[in-house]
XYZ file of C-alpha atoms in Angstrom:
566
model
C 13.343 36.371 25.859
C 14.416 38.908 22.530
C 11.436 38.622 20.194
C 12.864 36.999 17.203
C 13.151 39.403 13.830
C 13.141 36.663 11.266
C 9.906 36.320 9.548
C 7.523 33.407 10.883
C 8.910 29.656 9.469
C 6.259 27.650 7.423
C 5.011 24.747 8.725
C 7.011 21.552 8.447
C 6.502 18.382 6.735
C 4.222 16.143 8.843
C 6.744 14.606 11.300
C 6.849 10.887 12.399
C 6.728 12.637 16.592
C 4.010 12.286 18.944
C 2.570 15.777 19.728
C 4.608 16.810 22.210
C 7.367 15.892 21.341
C 6.944 17.811 18.145
C 6.099 21.006 20.361
C 9.022 20.514 22.071
C 11.360 19.883 19.380
C 9.417 22.897 17.472
C 10.441 25.538 20.682
C 13.805 24.061 21.085
C 14.825 24.452 17.506
C 13.689 27.930 17.331
C 15.061 28.755 20.222
C 18.521 27.166 19.957
C 19.166 25.996 16.224
C 21.800 28.679 14.013
C 21.895 27.641 10.721
C 19.981 28.349 7.785
C 16.157 26.692 7.214
C 16.509 25.458 3.059
C 13.058 24.817 1.480
C 11.781 22.914 -1.428
C 11.244 24.288 -4.408
C 8.346 25.221 -7.028
C 4.740 24.370 -5.298
C 6.938 22.696 -2.621
C 8.913 25.946 -2.056
C 7.050 26.973 1.327
C 7.811 23.394 2.529
C 10.625 23.489 5.258
C 13.365 20.431 3.739
C 13.073 17.144 6.476
C 16.382 15.866 6.379
C 17.714 19.350 5.920
C 20.426 18.344 2.983
C 23.850 19.377 3.125
C 25.462 21.960 0.426
C 27.065 18.522 -1.527
C 25.677 17.968 -4.038
C 26.598 13.955 -4.322
C 24.301 14.092 -1.368
C 21.133 11.423 -1.722
C 18.794 14.372 -0.975
C 20.300 16.944 -3.661
C 20.262 14.416 -6.357
C 17.819 15.200 -9.264
C 14.585 14.042 -9.116
C 15.370 11.747 -12.110
C 18.365 10.368 -10.312
C 16.359 9.424 -7.721
C 13.420 7.959 -9.809
C 15.362 6.014 -11.260
C 17.095 4.327 -8.422
C 13.877 4.431 -6.978
C 12.580 2.140 -10.417
C 16.014 -0.025 -10.201
C 15.636 -1.500 -6.336
C 11.445 -1.905 -7.335
C 12.092 -3.963 -9.955
C 14.259 -6.264 -7.855
C 11.381 -5.832 -4.914
C 8.753 -6.869 -7.998
C 11.042 -9.862 -8.721
C 11.955 -10.952 -5.260
C 7.904 -11.275 -4.522
C 7.280 -13.374 -7.971
C 10.365 -16.040 -6.553
C 8.636 -16.385 -2.905
C 5.419 -17.610 -4.600
C 6.757 -19.386 -7.696
C 6.289 -23.064 -6.367
C 2.846 -22.561 -4.401
C 0.627 -23.950 -7.615
C 3.627 -27.034 -8.696
C 4.234 -27.951 -5.266
C 2.475 -31.381 -5.927
C 3.837 -31.890 -9.478
C 7.459 -31.573 -7.630
C 7.035 -34.074 -5.626
C 5.804 -36.500 -7.790
C 8.691 -35.910 -10.373
C 11.442 -35.875 -8.145
C 10.123 -38.904 -5.757
C 10.104 -36.731 -2.458
C 7.600 -36.023 0.148
C 5.012 -32.837 0.234
C 7.252 -31.675 3.058
C 10.402 -31.458 1.020
C 8.506 -29.854 -1.965
C 7.584 -27.095 0.145
C 11.099 -26.702 1.611
C 11.619 -25.564 -1.509
C 9.826 -22.196 -0.532
C 10.565 -22.597 3.504
C 14.601 -22.722 3.780
C 15.008 -19.865 0.657
C 12.828 -17.623 3.611
C 14.406 -18.776 6.389
C 18.273 -18.130 4.563
C 16.822 -14.595 3.392
C 15.756 -13.327 7.068
C 19.397 -14.523 8.484
C 21.379 -12.673 5.258
C 19.004 -9.545 5.640
C 20.064 -9.412 9.036
C 23.648 -9.541 7.808
C 22.756 -6.648 5.324
C 21.577 -4.751 8.000
C 25.061 -5.119 9.581
C 27.071 -4.917 6.607
C 25.138 -1.346 4.753
C 26.212 0.035 8.317
C 30.163 -0.302 7.518
C 30.271 0.126 3.817
C 26.999 0.970 2.176
C 24.018 -0.358 0.761
C 24.856 -1.061 -3.223
C 27.823 -3.810 -3.021
C 25.108 -5.650 -0.585
C 22.692 -4.850 -3.430
C 24.919 -6.057 -6.083
C 26.369 -8.920 -4.364
C 22.560 -9.914 -3.397
C 21.887 -9.536 -7.524
C 24.243 -11.970 -8.459
C 23.303 -14.439 -6.323
C 19.232 -14.122 -7.486
C 21.050 -14.270 -10.550
C 22.737 -17.870 -10.190
C 19.394 -19.072 -8.591
C 17.796 -17.955 -11.116
C 19.746 -19.875 -14.293
C 19.928 -22.826 -11.562
C 16.236 -22.958 -11.795
C 15.896 -23.103 -15.133
C 17.293 -26.534 -15.350
C 16.673 -27.951 -12.058
C 13.348 -29.871 -13.003
C 13.446 -33.567 -11.488
C 16.795 -32.656 -9.355
C 15.770 -31.508 -5.813
C 19.544 -31.483 -4.961
C 20.440 -28.901 -7.775
C 16.636 -27.007 -7.379
C 17.334 -26.792 -3.322
C 20.327 -25.464 -4.220
C 19.105 -22.715 -6.600
C 16.865 -21.615 -4.211
C 19.020 -20.833 -0.764
C 21.262 -18.625 -3.840
C 17.338 -17.102 -4.089
C 16.963 -16.483 -0.575
C 20.656 -15.248 -0.096
C 19.984 -12.113 -2.358
C 16.449 -12.053 -1.074
C 17.578 -10.296 2.530
C 18.850 -7.269 0.942
C 16.116 -6.435 -0.622
C 13.569 -6.864 2.103
C 15.708 -5.222 4.321
C 17.395 -2.332 2.980
C 15.171 -0.785 0.466
C 13.092 1.520 2.770
C 16.464 3.019 3.953
C 17.325 3.543 0.534
C 13.980 5.509 0.479
C 14.573 7.623 3.183
C 18.093 8.169 2.207
C 17.177 10.092 -1.049
C 13.513 11.529 -0.166
C 12.412 14.433 1.765
C 9.952 13.451 4.156
C 7.333 15.607 1.423
C 8.224 13.226 -1.217
C 8.409 9.970 0.820
C 4.669 9.162 1.769
C 3.919 8.437 -1.799
C 7.429 6.533 -2.285
C 6.928 4.122 0.585
C 3.701 3.175 -0.345
C 4.609 2.425 -3.881
C 7.156 0.216 -2.382
C 4.490 -1.767 -0.192
C 2.446 -1.840 -2.696
C 5.080 -3.322 -5.321
C 5.854 -5.841 -2.823
C 2.689 -7.069 -1.828
C 0.802 -7.286 -5.053
C 4.001 -9.040 -6.732
C 3.935 -11.674 -3.935
C 0.183 -12.583 -3.968
C -0.281 -11.937 -7.573
C 2.086 -14.140 -9.311
C 0.628 -17.451 -8.458
C -2.024 -16.569 -11.059
C -0.014 -16.306 -13.655
C 2.666 -18.554 -12.189
C 0.198 -21.086 -12.483
C -1.091 -20.630 -16.360
C 3.089 -20.423 -17.087
C 3.910 -23.531 -15.191
C 0.743 -25.919 -16.809
C 3.059 -27.114 -19.636
C 5.164 -30.294 -19.761
C 8.361 -27.989 -18.461
C 6.578 -26.872 -15.397
C 8.075 -24.054 -12.886
C 11.311 -23.658 -15.499
C 9.400 -21.497 -17.388
C 8.627 -19.102 -15.322
C 11.930 -18.613 -14.275
C 12.817 -18.161 -17.915
C 10.280 -15.461 -17.981
C 11.787 -14.095 -14.506
C 15.687 -14.432 -16.080
C 14.602 -12.597 -19.389
C 13.328 -9.397 -16.580
C 15.793 -9.752 -14.525
C 18.302 -9.070 -16.630
C 17.217 -5.451 -17.231
C 16.419 -5.203 -13.552
C 20.397 -5.880 -12.928
C 20.884 -3.412 -15.904
C 19.252 -0.537 -13.789
C 20.921 -2.111 -10.578
C 24.682 -1.555 -11.901
C 23.688 1.427 -13.605
C 20.918 3.340 -11.873
C 21.188 2.449 -8.913
C 24.030 4.190 -6.846
C 25.399 4.288 -2.775
C 22.694 6.421 -1.389
C 23.860 5.812 2.661
C 26.065 9.781 3.079
C 27.276 10.733 6.225
C 25.943 14.115 6.365
C 27.077 17.213 7.754
C 25.245 20.215 7.904
C 26.607 23.832 8.191
C 25.567 26.085 11.665
C 25.877 29.096 9.624
C 24.006 31.720 8.567
C 24.761 31.936 4.579
C 21.683 30.799 2.064
C 22.073 27.727 0.452
C 23.402 28.212 -3.281
C 22.597 24.798 -4.263
C 20.127 24.093 -7.167
C 18.423 20.863 -7.069
C 16.895 20.219 -10.491
C 13.096 18.497 -10.347
C 13.239 17.278 -14.136
C 11.970 14.316 -14.129
C 14.701 13.848 -17.502
C 18.201 13.809 -17.474
C 20.104 16.137 -19.910
C 22.081 13.970 -21.602
C 25.261 14.437 -22.806
C 26.970 11.999 -25.415
C 30.504 12.523 -24.297
C 33.384 10.301 -23.739
C 34.003 12.616 -20.551
C 30.174 12.539 -19.404
C 30.088 8.822 -19.958
C 33.315 8.217 -17.482
C 31.964 11.117 -14.791
C 28.544 8.719 -14.905
C 30.495 5.269 -14.623
C 32.883 6.936 -11.609
C 30.129 7.567 -9.492
C 28.786 3.983 -10.437
C 31.617 2.466 -8.719
C 30.513 -0.976 -6.782
C 31.953 0.439 -3.109
C 32.282 4.175 -2.672
C 31.734 3.987 1.181
C 33.013 2.794 4.503
C 32.111 4.315 7.770
C 34.580 6.369 9.778
C 34.458 4.555 13.187
C 33.704 1.009 13.274
C 33.053 -0.694 16.971
C 30.850 -3.191 18.360
C 27.509 -0.510 18.862
C 27.700 0.265 15.538
C 28.109 -3.701 14.713
C 24.923 -4.105 17.063
C 22.370 -1.185 15.968
C 20.290 -3.268 13.768
C 20.555 -6.213 16.349
C 19.204 -4.480 18.924
C 16.411 -2.877 16.890
C 15.333 -6.270 16.011
C 14.882 -7.131 19.963
C 13.495 -3.850 20.904
C 10.522 -3.851 22.716
C 7.836 -2.061 19.793
C 9.325 -5.184 17.437
C 9.016 -7.881 19.632
C 5.190 -6.872 19.996
C 4.476 -6.694 16.423
C 5.622 -9.325 15.844
C 3.821 -11.293 18.411
C 0.508 -9.909 16.888
C 1.215 -10.439 13.309
C 3.003 -13.536 13.428
C -0.116 -15.787 13.028
C -1.925 -14.351 10.096
C 1.043 -13.999 8.173
C 2.844 -17.097 8.771
C -0.639 -18.230 8.359
C -1.525 -17.378 5.373
C 1.796 -18.641 3.548
C 1.574 -21.884 5.033
C -1.992 -22.774 3.883
C -1.576 -20.819 0.553
C 1.931 -23.533 0.119
C -0.369 -26.259 1.430
C -3.034 -25.805 -1.537
C -1.349 -28.008 -3.981
C -1.220 -31.028 -1.480
C -5.284 -29.946 -0.814
C -6.528 -29.527 -3.732
C -4.204 -31.578 -6.060
C -5.391 -34.869 -5.367
C -8.818 -36.475 -6.132
C -11.805 -35.868 -5.503
C -10.521 -32.099 -6.786
C -7.830 -32.724 -9.097
C -6.621 -29.271 -9.669
C -4.566 -27.882 -12.408
C -1.150 -25.681 -11.559
C -3.292 -23.162 -13.335
C -6.435 -23.687 -11.315
C -4.360 -23.549 -7.893
C -2.913 -20.357 -9.059
C -6.307 -19.202 -9.300
C -6.808 -20.024 -5.966
C -4.820 -17.230 -4.963
C -7.464 -14.687 -6.875
C -9.282 -13.502 -3.727
C -6.201 -12.782 -1.464
C -5.055 -10.793 -4.528
C -8.047 -8.889 -5.059
C -8.415 -8.136 -0.975
C -5.249 -7.523 0.442
C -3.908 -5.732 -2.085
C -6.507 -2.788 -2.058
C -6.686 -2.801 1.699
C -2.390 -2.817 1.945
C -2.435 0.448 0.207
C -5.415 2.398 1.737
C -4.353 1.316 5.234
C -1.272 3.092 4.382
C -2.410 6.223 2.734
C -1.463 9.484 5.417
C -5.019 9.396 6.399
C -4.808 6.530 8.209
C -1.352 7.644 9.537
C -2.291 11.046 10.594
C -5.797 9.858 12.833
C -3.528 7.253 14.616
C -4.455 7.874 17.778
C -4.243 4.416 20.599
C -8.283 4.330 19.818
C -7.961 3.771 16.471
C -4.546 1.606 16.700
C -6.466 -0.909 18.940
C -9.467 -0.590 17.042
C -7.377 -1.339 14.062
C -5.989 -4.246 15.781
C -9.347 -6.003 17.231
C -11.021 -5.749 13.397
C -8.387 -7.066 11.618
C -8.343 -10.204 14.814
C -12.069 -10.192 13.266
C -11.811 -10.729 9.612
C -8.323 -12.518 10.618
C -10.314 -14.681 12.617
C -13.220 -15.693 9.852
C -10.512 -16.411 7.306
C -8.578 -18.808 8.838
C -11.484 -20.535 11.180
C -13.834 -20.893 8.178
C -10.675 -21.826 5.294
C -9.932 -24.995 8.180
C -13.750 -25.426 9.233
C -15.530 -25.238 5.591
C -13.048 -27.576 3.885
C -12.640 -30.023 7.060
C -16.229 -30.220 7.378
C -17.838 -30.001 3.429
C -14.790 -33.360 3.354
C -16.741 -35.521 6.415
C -18.584 -38.344 5.359
C -22.107 -37.824 6.340
C -24.078 -39.240 9.561
C -27.511 -39.122 8.387
C -27.868 -41.653 6.007
C -27.549 -39.732 2.776
C -24.038 -41.223 1.620
C -24.604 -44.535 -1.084
C -23.179 -47.522 0.283
C -19.995 -47.547 -0.925
C -19.546 -43.786 -1.438
C -16.272 -42.109 -0.382
C -15.182 -38.681 1.138
C -13.933 -38.345 -2.108
C -17.371 -38.751 -4.229
C -18.289 -36.046 -2.403
C -15.919 -33.128 -2.179
C -16.607 -32.131 -6.155
C -20.007 -31.858 -4.612
C -19.832 -29.791 -1.608
C -16.720 -27.590 -1.879
C -17.253 -24.688 -3.465
C -13.614 -23.218 -4.446
C -14.570 -19.903 -4.747
C -15.414 -20.059 -1.027
C -12.411 -21.507 -0.342
C -10.195 -19.196 -2.332
C -12.894 -15.554 -0.687
C -11.959 -17.167 3.228
C -7.940 -16.709 2.229
C -8.225 -13.657 1.087
C -10.185 -12.684 4.245
C -7.140 -14.237 5.643
C -4.643 -11.748 3.349
C -7.099 -8.744 4.242
C -7.328 -9.342 7.695
C -3.285 -9.962 8.033
C -2.288 -6.857 5.980
C -4.692 -5.449 8.030
C -2.376 -5.954 10.985
C 0.539 -5.600 8.905
C -0.487 -1.077 8.313
C -0.193 -0.839 12.023
C 3.180 -1.799 11.577
C 4.684 1.678 10.413
C 3.250 4.200 12.507
C 3.615 2.183 15.901
C 7.567 1.997 14.847
C 7.515 6.054 14.408
C 6.049 6.860 17.321
C 8.408 4.702 18.990
C 11.593 6.044 17.752
C 10.340 9.775 18.002
C 10.156 9.261 21.411
C 13.598 7.450 21.534
C 15.845 9.174 19.264
C 18.528 11.989 19.686
C 17.571 13.741 16.029
C 16.326 12.868 12.909
C 18.986 11.123 11.933
C 18.860 8.574 14.128
C 15.173 8.174 14.155
C 15.241 7.193 10.529
C 17.997 4.917 11.138
C 16.201 3.249 13.609
C 12.804 3.457 11.664
C 14.576 1.291 8.621
C 16.583 -0.793 11.432
C 13.409 -1.818 13.532
C 11.150 -3.163 9.880
C 14.149 -4.742 9.136
C 14.512 -6.729 12.162
C 10.772 -7.074 12.170
C 10.959 -8.444 8.702
C 13.759 -11.049 9.926
C 12.142 -12.017 12.609
C 8.393 -13.246 10.930
C 10.253 -14.403 7.604
C 12.506 -16.922 9.667
C 9.511 -18.263 11.442
C 7.069 -18.118 8.592
C 10.114 -20.722 6.618
C 9.689 -22.679 9.517
C 6.229 -23.137 9.377
C 5.902 -23.374 5.758
C 8.231 -26.898 6.314
C 6.404 -28.151 9.552
C 2.258 -27.379 8.870
C 2.196 -29.758 5.871
C 2.528 -33.129 7.756
C 0.079 -31.466 10.515
C -3.014 -30.836 7.807
C -2.847 -33.990 6.228
C -5.838 -35.025 6.815
C -8.844 -33.088 6.448
C -9.181 -33.262 10.504
C -5.444 -32.029 11.187
C -6.257 -28.814 8.815
C -9.409 -28.031 11.832
C -7.297 -28.625 14.441
C -4.677 -26.704 12.888
C -6.225 -23.764 11.800
C -9.131 -23.432 15.212
C -5.534 -23.555 17.039
C -4.013 -21.060 15.340
C -7.015 -18.726 14.949
C -8.231 -18.780 18.713
C -4.288 -18.238 19.541
C -4.834 -14.818 17.569
C -7.668 -14.034 19.775
C -5.850 -14.907 22.773
C -2.522 -12.346 21.667
C -4.069 -9.604 20.241
C -6.276 -9.590 23.627
C -2.833 -9.953 25.291
C -1.167 -7.320 23.265
C -4.201 -4.843 23.676
C -3.769 -4.307 27.000
C -0.061 -4.195 26.899
C -0.448 -0.670 24.375
C -3.650 0.570 26.585
C -1.759 0.037 29.893
C 1.984 0.156 29.306
C 2.599 1.893 25.910
C 5.114 4.762 26.689
C 6.244 2.122 29.479
C 7.476 0.083 25.997
C 8.634 3.109 24.029
C 10.998 3.934 27.307
C 12.327 0.223 26.938
C 12.923 0.738 23.571
C 15.115 3.660 23.723
C 17.242 1.362 26.493
C 17.471 -2.106 24.751
C 18.471 -0.114 21.745
C 20.993 2.192 24.090
C 19.388 5.355 22.847
C 18.946 6.853 26.609
C 21.723 8.996 27.417
C 21.145 12.187 29.597
C 23.857 13.800 28.107
C 21.785 14.521 24.986
C 20.111 16.887 27.244
C 23.067 19.421 26.688
C 23.392 19.237 23.239
C 22.855 22.631 21.815
C 20.430 20.786 18.635
C 17.016 19.945 17.897
C 15.209 16.598 16.860
C 15.694 18.336 13.659
C 19.445 18.490 13.094
C 21.144 15.426 11.081
C 24.266 15.446 13.062
C 24.709 11.721 14.399
């Protein structure tokens, strides 16, 4: 084989492939690819760009840095608001049940039902975005959320109106749960993407767990939860402007020219735009912000089924199985806090109920961010994977079992004769239950749940690197599998939120429910660890079959994994 006269190529940014896949792909690329390799600028001048951008200035990868960041800020502002809306009722469910004269189950349905709706909307958003792009889906979802928030500012005392408002919000949540990761992958190169994904994840988790702390205080007045939505509407107005004027379409059919001509396109790294106040400049900018500017060339059944297939891929289902109970258990227990602590003997206010989320916020958010750092992903071997699952399950079980057993045990009448003749369990609760301990146990459950969630991204990346024919397909499948998993978990979680209050209405019921979920999680983790230990590669092969990615014709291609042609 002739020796290449080209200088050695610098190392690429960290890829999602396994070592074997990376080695074979790099060898194949160096011998077969006949195109000019493009590199970064500035301090990244020696980094090979991945994905390789086209020569089109409208390619989202070629956008100026300020435009990428503006798009990101617009999307993250909506992600944060969605997280706040989801947990807005944690501290006021009992108030709603009393004011609207309904059962507690009907009150928590205002959280569970929109979550279930958002799961369906999220999958529909993934399918529609594949055909008509992400921007129209974002804009329609934004309108739905706006309508829901406006209705919620005057819905107190009317359950039907309140539910309608929450359903509108749920219809809007789905897109921002399912599509934002894909938008990040559309606009940022691999060496830029890691921090952005961590930021997205941190904003989502922090807003969701932290909002009850402030929401409980805001809802302590006579107007209850309406104040929360009035505050949210103010921030939503800013997010709407950002989304309409700062978040263009990011879906792009990238065609990379296979030639040896050097790239002449310059990518601006300026964090601030060069503002030109002319009518022509304004019209040009607004033209690029059309509500709908993309449509796929070929609408067919395989295209429509891409996202649903990713949702039922074996890797997605395994991740769903091992992460569901802690995730759904945390949601259902926190949604039932008002039922447990609002009546006698506790009589906690909405502000005090919100304060019970202090430990989950303080313990879980740093765990989520730390385990999302690149160091964890670089060292994500099979041993690290299984060790993480076991350790996270231990923490989760301690939190879940501890919460149920501690509260039920503290509220049981003593049998040693220490109780006074006419005392009840309500007389003993305040002296025997420590609210900080209850909050800490919830924090352990939240931390363990998010530690399990930390395995999701590296496991999905390993699967897509194994099964995808090229980088574009790999990124698409990564986004689809994340979206499918989110939809599955959200739907079941919404159902459990609605169903669990009847089961834990009495303290013995709480004990039985947490004991059942905790023990089941231990068994499930053991089974999933066995599958990963013995059948890991078989699972990934089956992913390719389920998602329609196994095609022997790809072996005849003259391109590498790093080429972006779909």
